[in-house]
Structures are given as C-alpha cells and as structure tokens.
XYZ file of C-alpha atoms in Angstrom:
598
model
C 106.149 103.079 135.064
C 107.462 100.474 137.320
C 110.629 98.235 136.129
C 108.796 95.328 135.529
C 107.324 96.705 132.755
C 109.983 98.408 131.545
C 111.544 95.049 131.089
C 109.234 94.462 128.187
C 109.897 96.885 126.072
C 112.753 95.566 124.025
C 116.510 96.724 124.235
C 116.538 98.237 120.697
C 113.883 101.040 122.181
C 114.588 100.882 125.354
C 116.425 104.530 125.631
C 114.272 105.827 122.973
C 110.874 104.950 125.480
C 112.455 106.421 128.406
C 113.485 109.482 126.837
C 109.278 109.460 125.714
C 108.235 108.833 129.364
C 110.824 111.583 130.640
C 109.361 114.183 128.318
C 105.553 113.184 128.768
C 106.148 113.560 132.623
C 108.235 117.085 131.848
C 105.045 118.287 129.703
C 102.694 117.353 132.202
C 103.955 118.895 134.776
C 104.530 122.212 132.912
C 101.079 122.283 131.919
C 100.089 121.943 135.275
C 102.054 124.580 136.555
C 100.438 126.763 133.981
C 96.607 125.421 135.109
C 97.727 126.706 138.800
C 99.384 129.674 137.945
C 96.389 130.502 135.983
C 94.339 130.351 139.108
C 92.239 127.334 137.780
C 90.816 125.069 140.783
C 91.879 121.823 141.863
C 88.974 119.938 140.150
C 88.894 121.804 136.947
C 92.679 121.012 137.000
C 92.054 117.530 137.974
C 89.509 116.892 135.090
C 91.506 118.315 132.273
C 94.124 116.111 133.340
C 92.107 112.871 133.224
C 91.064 114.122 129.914
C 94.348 114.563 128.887
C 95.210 111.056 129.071
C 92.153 109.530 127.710
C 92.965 111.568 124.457
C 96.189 110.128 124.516
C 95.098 106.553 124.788
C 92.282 106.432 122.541
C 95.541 107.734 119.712
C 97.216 104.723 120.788
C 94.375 102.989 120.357
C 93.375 104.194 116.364
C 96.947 103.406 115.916
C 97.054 99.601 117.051
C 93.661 99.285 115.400
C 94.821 100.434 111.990
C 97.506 98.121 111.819
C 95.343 95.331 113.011
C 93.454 95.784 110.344
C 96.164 96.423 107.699
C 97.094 92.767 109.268
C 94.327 91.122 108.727
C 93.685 92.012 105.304
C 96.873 90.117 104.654
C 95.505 87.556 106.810
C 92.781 86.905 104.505
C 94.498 87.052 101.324
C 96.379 84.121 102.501
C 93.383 82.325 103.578
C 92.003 82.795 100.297
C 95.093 81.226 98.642
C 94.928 78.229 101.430
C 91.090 77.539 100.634
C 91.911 77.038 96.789
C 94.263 74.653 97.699
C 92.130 72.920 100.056
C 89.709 72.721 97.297
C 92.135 71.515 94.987
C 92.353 68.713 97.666
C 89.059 67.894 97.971
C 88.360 67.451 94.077
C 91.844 65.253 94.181
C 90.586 63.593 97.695
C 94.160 63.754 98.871
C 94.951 64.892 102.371
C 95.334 68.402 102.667
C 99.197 69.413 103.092
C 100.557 70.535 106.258
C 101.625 74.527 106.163
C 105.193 75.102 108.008
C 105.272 77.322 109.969
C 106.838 81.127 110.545
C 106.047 81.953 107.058
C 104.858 84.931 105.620
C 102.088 86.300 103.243
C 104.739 85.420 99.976
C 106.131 82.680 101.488
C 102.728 80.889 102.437
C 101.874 81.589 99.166
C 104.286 79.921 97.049
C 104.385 76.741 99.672
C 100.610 76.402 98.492
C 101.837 76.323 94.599
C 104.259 73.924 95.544
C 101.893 71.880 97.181
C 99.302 71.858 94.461
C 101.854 70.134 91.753
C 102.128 67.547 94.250
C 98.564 65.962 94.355
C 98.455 65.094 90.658
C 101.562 62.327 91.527
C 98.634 60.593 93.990
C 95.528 60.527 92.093
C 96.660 57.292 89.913
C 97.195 55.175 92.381
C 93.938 56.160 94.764
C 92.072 55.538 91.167
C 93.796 52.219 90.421
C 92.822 50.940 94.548
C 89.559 51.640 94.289
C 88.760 49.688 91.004
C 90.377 47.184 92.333
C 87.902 46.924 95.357
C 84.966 47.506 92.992
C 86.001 44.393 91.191
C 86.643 41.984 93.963
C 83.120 43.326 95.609
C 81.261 42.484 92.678
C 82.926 38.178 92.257
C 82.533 38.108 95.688
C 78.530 38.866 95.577
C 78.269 36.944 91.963
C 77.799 34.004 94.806
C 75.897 35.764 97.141
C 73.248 37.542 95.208
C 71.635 38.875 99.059
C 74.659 40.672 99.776
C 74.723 44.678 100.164
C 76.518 46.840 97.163
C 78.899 49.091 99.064
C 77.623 52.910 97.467
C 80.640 55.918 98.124
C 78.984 58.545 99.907
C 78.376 61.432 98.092
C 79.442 64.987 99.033
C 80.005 68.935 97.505
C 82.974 70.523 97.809
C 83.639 73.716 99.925
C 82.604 74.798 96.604
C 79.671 73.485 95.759
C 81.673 70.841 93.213
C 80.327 67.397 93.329
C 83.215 64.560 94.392
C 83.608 61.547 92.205
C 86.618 60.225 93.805
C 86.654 58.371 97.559
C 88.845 59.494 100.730
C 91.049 57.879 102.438
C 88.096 57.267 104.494
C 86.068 55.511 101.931
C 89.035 53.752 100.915
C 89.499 51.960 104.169
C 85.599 51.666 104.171
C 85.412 50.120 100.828
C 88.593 47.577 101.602
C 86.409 46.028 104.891
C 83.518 45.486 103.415
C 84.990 43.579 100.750
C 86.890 41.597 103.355
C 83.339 41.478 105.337
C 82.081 40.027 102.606
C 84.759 37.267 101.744
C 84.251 36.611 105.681
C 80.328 36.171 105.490
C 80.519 34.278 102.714
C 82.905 31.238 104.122
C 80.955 31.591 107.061
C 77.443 30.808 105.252
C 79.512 28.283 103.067
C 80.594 26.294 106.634
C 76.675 27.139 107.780
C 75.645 25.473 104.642
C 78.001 22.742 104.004
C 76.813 20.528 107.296
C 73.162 21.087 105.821
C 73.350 19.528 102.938
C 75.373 16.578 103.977
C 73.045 15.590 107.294
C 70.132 16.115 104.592
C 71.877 13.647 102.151
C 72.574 11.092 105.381
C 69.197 11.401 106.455
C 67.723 10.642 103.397
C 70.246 7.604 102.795
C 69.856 6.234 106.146
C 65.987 6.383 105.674
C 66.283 5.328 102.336
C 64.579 8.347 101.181
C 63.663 8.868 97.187
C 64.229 13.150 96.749
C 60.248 13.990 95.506
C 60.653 17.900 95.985
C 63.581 20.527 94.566
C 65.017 21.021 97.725
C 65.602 17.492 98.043
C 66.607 17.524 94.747
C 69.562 20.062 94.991
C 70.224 18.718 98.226
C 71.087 15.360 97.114
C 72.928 16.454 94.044
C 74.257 19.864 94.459
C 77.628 20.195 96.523
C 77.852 23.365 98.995
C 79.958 25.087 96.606
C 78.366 25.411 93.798
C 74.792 26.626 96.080
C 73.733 30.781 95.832
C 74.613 31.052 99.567
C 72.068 33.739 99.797
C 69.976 33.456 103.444
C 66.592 32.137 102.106
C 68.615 29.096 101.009
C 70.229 28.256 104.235
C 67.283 28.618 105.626
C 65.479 26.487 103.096
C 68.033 24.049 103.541
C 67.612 24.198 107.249
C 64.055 23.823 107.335
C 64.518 20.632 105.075
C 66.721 19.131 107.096
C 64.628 19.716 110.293
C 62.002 18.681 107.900
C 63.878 14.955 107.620
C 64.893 14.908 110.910
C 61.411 14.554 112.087
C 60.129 12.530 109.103
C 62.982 10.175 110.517
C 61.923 10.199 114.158
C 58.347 9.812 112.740
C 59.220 6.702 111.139
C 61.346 5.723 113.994
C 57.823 5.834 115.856
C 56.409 3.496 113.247
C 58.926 1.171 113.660
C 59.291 1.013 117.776
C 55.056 1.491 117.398
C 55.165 -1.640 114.991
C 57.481 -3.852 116.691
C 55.586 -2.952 120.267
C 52.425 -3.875 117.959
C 53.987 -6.984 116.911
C 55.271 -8.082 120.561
C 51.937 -7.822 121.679
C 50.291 -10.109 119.143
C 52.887 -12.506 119.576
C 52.461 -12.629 123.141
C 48.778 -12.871 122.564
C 49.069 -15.795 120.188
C 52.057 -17.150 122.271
C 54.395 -16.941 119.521
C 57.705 -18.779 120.504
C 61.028 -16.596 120.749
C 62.404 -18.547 118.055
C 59.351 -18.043 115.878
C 59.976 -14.208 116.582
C 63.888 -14.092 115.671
C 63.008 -15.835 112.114
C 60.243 -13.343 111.210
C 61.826 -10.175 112.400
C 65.542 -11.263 110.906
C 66.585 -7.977 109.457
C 64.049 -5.679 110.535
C 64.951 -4.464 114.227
C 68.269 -2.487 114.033
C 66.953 -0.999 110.227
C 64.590 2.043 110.318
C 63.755 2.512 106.874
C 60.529 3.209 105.048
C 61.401 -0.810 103.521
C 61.641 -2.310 107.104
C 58.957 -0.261 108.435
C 56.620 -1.782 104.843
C 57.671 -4.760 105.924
C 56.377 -4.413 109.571
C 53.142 -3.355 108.859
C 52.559 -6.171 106.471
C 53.409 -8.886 109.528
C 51.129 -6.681 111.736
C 48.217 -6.894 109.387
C 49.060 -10.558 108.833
C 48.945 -11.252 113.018
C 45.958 -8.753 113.192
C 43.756 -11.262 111.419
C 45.358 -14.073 113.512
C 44.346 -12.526 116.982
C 40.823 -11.969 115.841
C 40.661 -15.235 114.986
C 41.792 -16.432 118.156
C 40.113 -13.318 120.329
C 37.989 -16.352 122.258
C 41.159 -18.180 123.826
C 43.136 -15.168 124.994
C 39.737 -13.792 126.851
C 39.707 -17.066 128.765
C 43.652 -16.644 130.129
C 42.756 -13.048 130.966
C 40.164 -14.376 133.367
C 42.401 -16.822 134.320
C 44.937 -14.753 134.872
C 42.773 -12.079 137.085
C 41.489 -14.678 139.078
C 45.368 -15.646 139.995
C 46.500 -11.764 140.612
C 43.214 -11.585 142.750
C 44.097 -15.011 144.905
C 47.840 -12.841 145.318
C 45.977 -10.484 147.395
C 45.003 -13.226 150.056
C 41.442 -12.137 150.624
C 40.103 -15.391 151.251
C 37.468 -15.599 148.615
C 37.331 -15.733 144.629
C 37.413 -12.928 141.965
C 33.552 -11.883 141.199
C 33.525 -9.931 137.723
C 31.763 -6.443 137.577
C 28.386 -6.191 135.624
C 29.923 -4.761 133.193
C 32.438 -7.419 132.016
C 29.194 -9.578 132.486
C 27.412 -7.732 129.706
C 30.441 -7.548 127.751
C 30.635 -11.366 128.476
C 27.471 -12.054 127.005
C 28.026 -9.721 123.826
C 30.721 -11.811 122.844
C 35.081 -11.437 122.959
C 35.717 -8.339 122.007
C 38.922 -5.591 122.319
C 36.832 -3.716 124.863
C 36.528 -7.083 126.888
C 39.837 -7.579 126.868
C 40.487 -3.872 128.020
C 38.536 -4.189 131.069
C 40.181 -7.544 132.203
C 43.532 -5.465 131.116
C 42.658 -2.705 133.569
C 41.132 -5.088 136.351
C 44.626 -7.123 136.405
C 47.121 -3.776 136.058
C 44.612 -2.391 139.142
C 45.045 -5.886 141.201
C 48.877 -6.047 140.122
C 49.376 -2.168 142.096
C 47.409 -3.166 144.747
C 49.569 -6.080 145.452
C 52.867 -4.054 145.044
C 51.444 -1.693 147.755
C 50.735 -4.648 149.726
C 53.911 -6.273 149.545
C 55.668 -5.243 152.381
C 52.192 -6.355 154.126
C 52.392 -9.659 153.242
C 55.669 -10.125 153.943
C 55.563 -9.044 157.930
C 52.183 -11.135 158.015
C 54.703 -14.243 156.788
C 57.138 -13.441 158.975
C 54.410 -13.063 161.587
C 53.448 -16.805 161.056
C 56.390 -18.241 160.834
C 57.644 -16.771 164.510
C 54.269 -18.207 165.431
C 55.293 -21.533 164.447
C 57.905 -21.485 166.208
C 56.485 -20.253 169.308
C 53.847 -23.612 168.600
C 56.986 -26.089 168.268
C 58.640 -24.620 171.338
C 55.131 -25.369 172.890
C 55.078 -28.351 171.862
C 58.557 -29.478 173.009
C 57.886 -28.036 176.315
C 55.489 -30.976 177.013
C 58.025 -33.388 176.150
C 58.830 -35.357 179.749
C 62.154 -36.502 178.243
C 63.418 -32.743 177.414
C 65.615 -32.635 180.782
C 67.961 -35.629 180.380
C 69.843 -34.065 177.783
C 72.346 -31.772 179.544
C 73.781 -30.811 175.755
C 72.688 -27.049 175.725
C 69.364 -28.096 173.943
C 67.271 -26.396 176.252
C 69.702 -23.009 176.217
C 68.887 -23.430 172.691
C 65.725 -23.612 173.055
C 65.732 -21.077 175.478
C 67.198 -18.575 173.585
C 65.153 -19.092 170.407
C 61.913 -18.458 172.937
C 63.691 -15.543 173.774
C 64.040 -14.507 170.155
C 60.704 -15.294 168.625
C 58.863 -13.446 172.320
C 61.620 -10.563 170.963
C 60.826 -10.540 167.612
C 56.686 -11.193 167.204
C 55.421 -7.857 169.218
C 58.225 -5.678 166.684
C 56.495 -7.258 163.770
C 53.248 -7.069 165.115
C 53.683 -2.944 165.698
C 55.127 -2.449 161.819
C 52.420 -4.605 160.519
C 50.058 -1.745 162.852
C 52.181 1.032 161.868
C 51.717 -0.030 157.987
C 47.511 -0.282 158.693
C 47.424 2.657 159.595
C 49.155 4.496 156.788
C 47.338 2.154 154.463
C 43.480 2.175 155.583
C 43.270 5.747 155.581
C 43.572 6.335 151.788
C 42.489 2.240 150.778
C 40.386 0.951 153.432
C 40.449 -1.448 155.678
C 42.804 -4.605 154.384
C 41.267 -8.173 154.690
C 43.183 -11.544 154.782
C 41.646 -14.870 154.845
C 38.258 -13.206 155.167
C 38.990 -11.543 158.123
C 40.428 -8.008 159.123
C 44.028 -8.231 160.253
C 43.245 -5.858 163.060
C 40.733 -8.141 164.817
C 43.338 -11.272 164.133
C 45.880 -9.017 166.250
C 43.398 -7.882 168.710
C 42.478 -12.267 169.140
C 46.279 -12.961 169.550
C 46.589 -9.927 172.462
C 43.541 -11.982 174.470
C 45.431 -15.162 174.088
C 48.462 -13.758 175.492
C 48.756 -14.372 179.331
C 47.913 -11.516 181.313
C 49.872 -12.317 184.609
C 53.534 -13.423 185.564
C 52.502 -16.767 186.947
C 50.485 -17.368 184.037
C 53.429 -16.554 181.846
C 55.895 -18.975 183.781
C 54.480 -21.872 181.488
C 55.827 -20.265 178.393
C 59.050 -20.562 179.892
C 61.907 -22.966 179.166
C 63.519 -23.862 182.649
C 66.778 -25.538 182.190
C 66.134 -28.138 184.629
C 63.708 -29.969 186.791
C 62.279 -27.420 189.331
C 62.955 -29.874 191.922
C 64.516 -33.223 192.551
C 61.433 -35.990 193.441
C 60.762 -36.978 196.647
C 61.085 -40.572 195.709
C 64.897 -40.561 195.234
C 66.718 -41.367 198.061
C 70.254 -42.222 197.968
C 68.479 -45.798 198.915
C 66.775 -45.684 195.630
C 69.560 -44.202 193.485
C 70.972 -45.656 190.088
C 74.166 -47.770 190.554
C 77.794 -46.712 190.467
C 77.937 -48.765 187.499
C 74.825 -47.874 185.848
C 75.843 -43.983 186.155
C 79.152 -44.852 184.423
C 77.593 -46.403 181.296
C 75.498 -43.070 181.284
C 78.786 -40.926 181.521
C 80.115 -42.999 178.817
C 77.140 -42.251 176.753
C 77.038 -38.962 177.145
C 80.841 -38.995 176.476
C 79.876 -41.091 172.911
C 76.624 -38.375 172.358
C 78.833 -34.907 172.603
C 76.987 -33.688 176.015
C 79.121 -34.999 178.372
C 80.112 -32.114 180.706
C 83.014 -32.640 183.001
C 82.916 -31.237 186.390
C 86.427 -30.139 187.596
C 87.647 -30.961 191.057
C 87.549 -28.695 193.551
C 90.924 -27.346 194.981
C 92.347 -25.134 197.683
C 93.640 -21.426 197.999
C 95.258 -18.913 199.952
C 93.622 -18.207 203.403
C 90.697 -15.589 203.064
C 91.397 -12.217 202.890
C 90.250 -9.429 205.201
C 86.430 -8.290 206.391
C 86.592 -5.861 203.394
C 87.121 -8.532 200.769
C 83.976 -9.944 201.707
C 81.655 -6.974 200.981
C 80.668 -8.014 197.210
C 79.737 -4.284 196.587
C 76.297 -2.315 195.967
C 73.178 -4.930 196.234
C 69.331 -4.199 196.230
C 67.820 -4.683 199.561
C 64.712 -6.463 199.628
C 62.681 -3.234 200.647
C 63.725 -1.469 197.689
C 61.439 -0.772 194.379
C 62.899 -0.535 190.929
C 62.778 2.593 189.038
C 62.005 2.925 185.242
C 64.040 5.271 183.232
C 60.836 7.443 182.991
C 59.404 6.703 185.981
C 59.203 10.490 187.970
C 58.542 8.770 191.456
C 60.983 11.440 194.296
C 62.263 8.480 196.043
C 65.831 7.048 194.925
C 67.275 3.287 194.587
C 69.247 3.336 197.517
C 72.193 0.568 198.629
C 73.658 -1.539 201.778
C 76.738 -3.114 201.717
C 76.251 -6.631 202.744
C 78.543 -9.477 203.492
C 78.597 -12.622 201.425
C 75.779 -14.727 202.510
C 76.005 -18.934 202.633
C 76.438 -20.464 199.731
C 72.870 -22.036 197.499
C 72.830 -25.269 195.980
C 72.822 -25.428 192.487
C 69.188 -27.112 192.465
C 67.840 -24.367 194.419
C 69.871 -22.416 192.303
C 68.089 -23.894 189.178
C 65.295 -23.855 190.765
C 65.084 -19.640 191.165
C 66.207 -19.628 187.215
C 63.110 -21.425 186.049
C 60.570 -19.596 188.527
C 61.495 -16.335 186.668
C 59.356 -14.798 183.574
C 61.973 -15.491 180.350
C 60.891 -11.980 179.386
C 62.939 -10.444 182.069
C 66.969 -10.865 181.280
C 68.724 -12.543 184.280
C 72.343 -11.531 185.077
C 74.698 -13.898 187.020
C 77.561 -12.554 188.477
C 80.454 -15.167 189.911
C 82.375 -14.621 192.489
C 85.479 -16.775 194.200
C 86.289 -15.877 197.995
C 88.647 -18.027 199.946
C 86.136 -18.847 203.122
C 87.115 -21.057 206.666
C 90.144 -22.302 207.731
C 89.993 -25.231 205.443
C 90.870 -22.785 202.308
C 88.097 -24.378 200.670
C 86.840 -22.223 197.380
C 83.368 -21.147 197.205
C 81.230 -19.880 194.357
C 78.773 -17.784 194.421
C 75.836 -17.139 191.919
C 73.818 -13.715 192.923
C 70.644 -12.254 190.899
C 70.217 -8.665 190.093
C-alpha cells in the first residue's frame, strides 16, 4: 500500500488497518509457502492467488453494497416526507421551503413539520392580492368592452389535485396585465380624444349639420364617456378622414366656383369693383353657405354669357389676329375650315374653344420665339447705326471739327462692325436649334436665312473696297490748291482759335522744348520690329517658318499728315497700335516723336 493512501484512512483506524495489512501479507505468504512446499507449480500457484483476492474483493464489495442500500432506503423515506410537503406547497401555492443542510433522517423530518405550520400564515394575504387584481381588471374593461379577461392557468398537483390558487408567478402575471390594461386604455383615450375634437372642428368650420350617429356622438359625446373599444377609434377615424375630404371636396367647389366666376367676369368684363361687392364675404369662407351662395352667382352669370356669347367670339378673333401679328410673319391670321364651319353654325362654347386653343398655341410659339425677336431687333438697330454712320460719312463738313467727333464716330463703327456678325451667328445658332423640331421661321414674308445670306453679298469682299466704310480722322491729304500764298489770315485763324476755344474743341499744342544731349548708339535701337519681308502668323496657322526680327535704328521722323494719312488708308477692322517714343536727336537737343505701326 503506498503512503499516499495510507493517508486516507483516518487516524482513529489508522493502527487498527495496518495491523490488517500486516496480517493479510503474513497469511499470504504462509499460504504460499505451503502451495510450494506442496510441490504445486508456479501457475497453479499463481492462479489460486489471483483467485484469492478476487474473493476477497467481491466481500468488500457485498459489504459496501448492503449498506448502500440500507442508505438509501432511508434516503427515500425522507424523500417521501419532502414530497408531502412539497405538495402541501403546491395546494397552498407558496414557495417551497429551503431544507438546511447536514441533517439527518429525524432531523429532516421534523424541519418538514415545522415548515408545514408555516404556509397557513401566507395563504390570506396571496388570497386577499389576487381579488384585488380581479376587481381592478374587471372596472378597468367596464370601459373597454374589447379588452382580453386575464384566465389563471390551470394545473394538477404532483398529485393529481387540481390548483385553485395562483403562484407567485401568476401573481406578477395578473398585476401587469392589469397595469397593461390601465396603460392601453389612456393610450386609446389620447388616440381618441384628438378624433373627436378635429371631427367637431371640421364640421364647425364647414358648418356641417351631424345627419349620421357617428356624427352624432361625435359632436355631442366627450372622449371620456366613449367605449374605447378599437372598432370605435376606428369608426371615429374613418369619420374624420371621412370630413376631411368632404372639406377638401368643398374646398374644390369653392376655388372651382370662384375660378368659374373669374372667368365669366372676365368674359363679360366685369369691373374689379363690381367683383369685390358681389363676392364680399365669400372668398376667405369655405362653407357649404358660401359655396350655395357661389353657385347661385355662377348660374346667374351663366345666363349672362350666353346671352352675350356673340361679342366675346368677336374679341377672340380679335385677339388671335393680334397674338398672330406678334409673330411677325408678314401676313394676316387665316382661320382653319373648321372655325369656318363653326363660324357659320353660329357662337358657340366649342367656337370659343378652338379660338382658345389657336391663341394659347400662337402665345407658346411666341415665347419660344422671343429670344428670336429680340437678336433680330437688336440686329436692326446696329444696322441703323451702321446707315447713320454712312450717312455722316458723306458729310464734306465732318473734318473741321477737331472735337473727338470722328473718334466717336470711329469707335461706334468699330462697335456696331464688332457687334452685328456676334448677333448675326446667335440669331444662326438659334435657327438651327429651332427649324429642326418647328420648321423653318419666316419674318416679314421672308426666311431669315436668305435675309442673312442678302446682307453677306452686300458686304464688301476686298480691303480696298472696305476702306469706304471707314472713318479716317482727317483729310487723306492736304489740297493742292493751298499754298502758303493762298492761306487764311493770321487774323482770320485767330477768330477760328477763339471759336474753337468758345465751342469746347480747341486743342492746344504745347511748345516744343529742349533736352539732354542724345544718348548712346544703343539707345537708339527701339527694340524688335517686323521687317518688311516678313508674313504674319495666325495662332493656328501650322506654316514651319517663324516671325523672325532685326534690330533697326530709329528712322526720320513722318509728318503728322502723312501720318494721318497711313491711319485712314487702313481697314477699321484691323486694331492699330501706336507706340511713342522720345529720343534726344542732333546737336541742337531738339526732341523728336515718333509714331511706329505694328
């Protein structure tokens, strides 16, 4: 036996088990001794042996087993006593008690008679709490006749003994449905309480007389005092859906009869103060009274405009025939066949529905249009101007006014030859979005294409032909016939300074003064200037050979006749740049200017 199981056996029988191990070990080997000396083999020896010991533990083995079972008969007859009192529990529906523990068979049963005399004490009050619930359940659903009953489920006993009384289970079971119920019932109560008073506003703001129940309890019964079972709520839902849209339906009427009643007034040209005496009261009020009211005036007008059917036909026609003219197509409105037959049938609604359609269909078209018109009237007027400009051209006295007129009028020929071909491509660019869908777009009785194409052939096709559209600022050249034999007076060219002076365009020409000595060879080279070999390069232009520069010295000096004279010999269409320049020149220090073109 090693020590560690020694160990377990316990102090009191410790000596008492070795002194049983020591003597088991003694008789063993004795008894083989006697085997050998007996001349018994090995095995034989060997299997007695192993017999030996499996007699000896199966005895230890009947013995353990007979006092198991000794223990658990005792075992059961405490089990026994434990079930009555679990039944005794159960009938009571009281929690069963909780055994202590290290008890034994006596003990555990006299803790169970003990505990039995103790359930009686709790079966009052778990009586008195449920009656309680039972009664608030049943004034809670007095009001709610829909609601569920709450029904205790019922169970045996480990004993086949039916319970009457509920658990602690049932008890908390019981105690939230009642409080569901309180809970569903102020919520159907707030669910219902808006219902009836939007139904009792609706009808009062339609002035509504109640004709069915629901109306009837609606108007007159408070929320409180309603079953609030579901089918109610919902019946008092669907009624005041039910006035909602009666009241948008008569809201209709009213916007239907008052749009009925703005046409016939504008029909029989009814005057605005005429229309504020008749409809006093009867615009802001929707109510079955204003909208009585209404109909009456419409039936009243109704027999006016047939009466006066012939008149508004004739500013119809009139009118069509004015949208038509809007359109600029040069000729007047024809009317289809079939107002014709209409025509000749007599005025009639349908008449006045096809003139209706004809002047909403000319009224689009000329809203499409619009932009149209307006780049063809901005087209004109540039052309006016363009004809003025002409027209002052040929004025011989244009050049003795040294004011700025003519850079005026040079730069508003610059703006209108700017201006017309930018017009002229959006008025293309809107053709050509519009004709494809619409066709093509006539004005005056003629295409606007082929008036653009007849304004390109008019145009001048060649530089020199295009110098007479320009506005020189001076005479090209001074006439051969003025000498300074022939000149005006001293005196008379003072009296023409002095009216100049009086007129504004009087220009003063400063003296001319000295500088500094010029400067050095290098202050005469003006910079980077286009030789006359070279050719100018558009930005697209793909041509290999490049602009290329000489540096120059300053040439002489031009006149400013000749000067003016190179000015108006260019086209206006290309922009002229002049750059001034001051170099001191000669030993006399005298300033030159210097005008050069790029």
């Amino acid at each position: 036996m090693t020590p560690s199981k020694l160990n377990l056996v316990p102090l009191r029988y410790k000596d008492t088990y070795i002194e049983y191990m020591d003597t088991c070990a003694e008789n063993i080997l004795r008894l083989q001794d006697i085997w050998e000396n007996s001349g018994i083999p090995d095995e034989k020896i060997h299997k007695r042996m192993m017999h030996l010991f499996t007699w000896i533990n199966e005895r230890w083995t009947t013995i353990i087993n007979d006092e198991l079972q000794a223990v658990e008969e005792q075992k059961r007859q405490v089990q026994a006593a434990l079930c009555d009192l679990t039944e005794i529990c159960n009938q009571l529906e009281i929690e069963m008690p909780k055994q202590p523990s290290c008890l034994n068979l006596q003990q555990q049963l006299e803790w169970v008679e003990t505990s039995s005399a103790k359930v009686e004490a709790i079966r009052a009050k778990r009586e008195a709490l449920y009656f309680d619930l039972r009664k608030n359940e049943k004034e809670l659903l007095a009001r709610m006749t829909d609601g569920v009953v709450w029904k205790m489920p019922r169970s045996l006993t480990s004993r086949g003994v039916l319970r009457t009384l509920p658990n602690d289970d049932d008890l908390r079971e019981l105690t939230s449905h009642v409080k569901m119920i309180r809970e569903e019932r102020q919520i159907r109560l707030e669910k219902l309480r808006p219902l009836v008073e939007a139904s009792c506003m609706l009808m009062e703001r339609m002035g509504k007389v109640p004709r069915l129940p629901i109306e009837e309890d609606l108007s007159n019964l408070p929320a409180d005092h309603w079953n609030l079972t579901q089918e109610n709520i919902k019946r008092a839902a669907e009624a005041r859906d039910a006035l909602s849209l009666e009241e948008t339906q008569l809201h209709t009427r009213h916007t239907s009869m008052l749009a009925q009643l703005g046409k016939l007034f504008d029909r029989l040209d009814v005057t605005q103060v005429e229309r504020e005496e008749l409809l006093t009261g009867l615009t802001n009020t929707k109510t079955y009274q204003t909208v009585g009211k209404l109909e009456e005036l419409v039936a009243e007008y109704e027999e006016l405009k047939r009466a006066n059917m012939a008149s508004y036909v004739d500013k119809l026609r009139n009118e069509v025939k004015e949208c038509y003219a809007a359109l600029r197509i040069g000729d007047e409105w024809a009317e289809p066949e079939r107002i014709k037959n209409m025509i000749e049938l007599g005025p009639s609604e349908e008449l006045i529905t096809e003139y209706e359609q004809s002047i909403g269909a000319l009224k689009a078209r000329y809203s499409q249009l619009m932009p149209l018109f307006k780049l063809l009237d901005e087209r004109d007027q540039l052309k006016e101007m363009l004809r003025e400009l002409e027209e002052a051209q040929r004025d011989p006295n244009r050049y003795k006014n040294r004011g700025g007129a003519l850079l005026q009028e040079t730069k508003k020929r610059d703006r209108v030859n700017k201006n017309l071909p930018i017009v002229v491509k959006q008025i293309v660019k809107f053709l050509d979005t519009y004709e494809k869908e619409n066709g093509e777009v006539v004005v005056d009785g003629k295409p606007i294409r082929e008036g653009i194409r007849e304004d390109d052939d008019k145009k001048p096709r060649s530089a020199s032909a295009a110098c007479q559209y320009t506005t020189p600022l001076k005479a090209m050249n001074r006439p051969l016939s003025v000498t300074p034999a022939t000149a005006r007076p001293a005196s008379t060219v003072g009296h023409r300074i002095a009216a100049l002076k009086r007129a504004g365009t009087y220009t003063e020409i400063k003296p001319k003064i000295k500088t500094l000595e010029p400067a050095s060879s290098k202050a005469l080279i003006v910079g980077k200037m286009y030789t006359r070999h070279m050719a100018m390069k558009s930005p697209g232009s793909n041509a290999k050979n490049k602009l290329s520069t000489t540096r120059r010295g300053l040439r002489r000096s031009i006149s400013y006749g000749d000067f003016e004279s190179q000015v108006s010999s260019t086209d206006d269409m290309h922009s002229t740049r002049i750059v001034k320049l001051s170099n001191a020149i000669g030993e006399s220090g005298r300033v030159k200017s210097r005008k050069a073109l790029f």
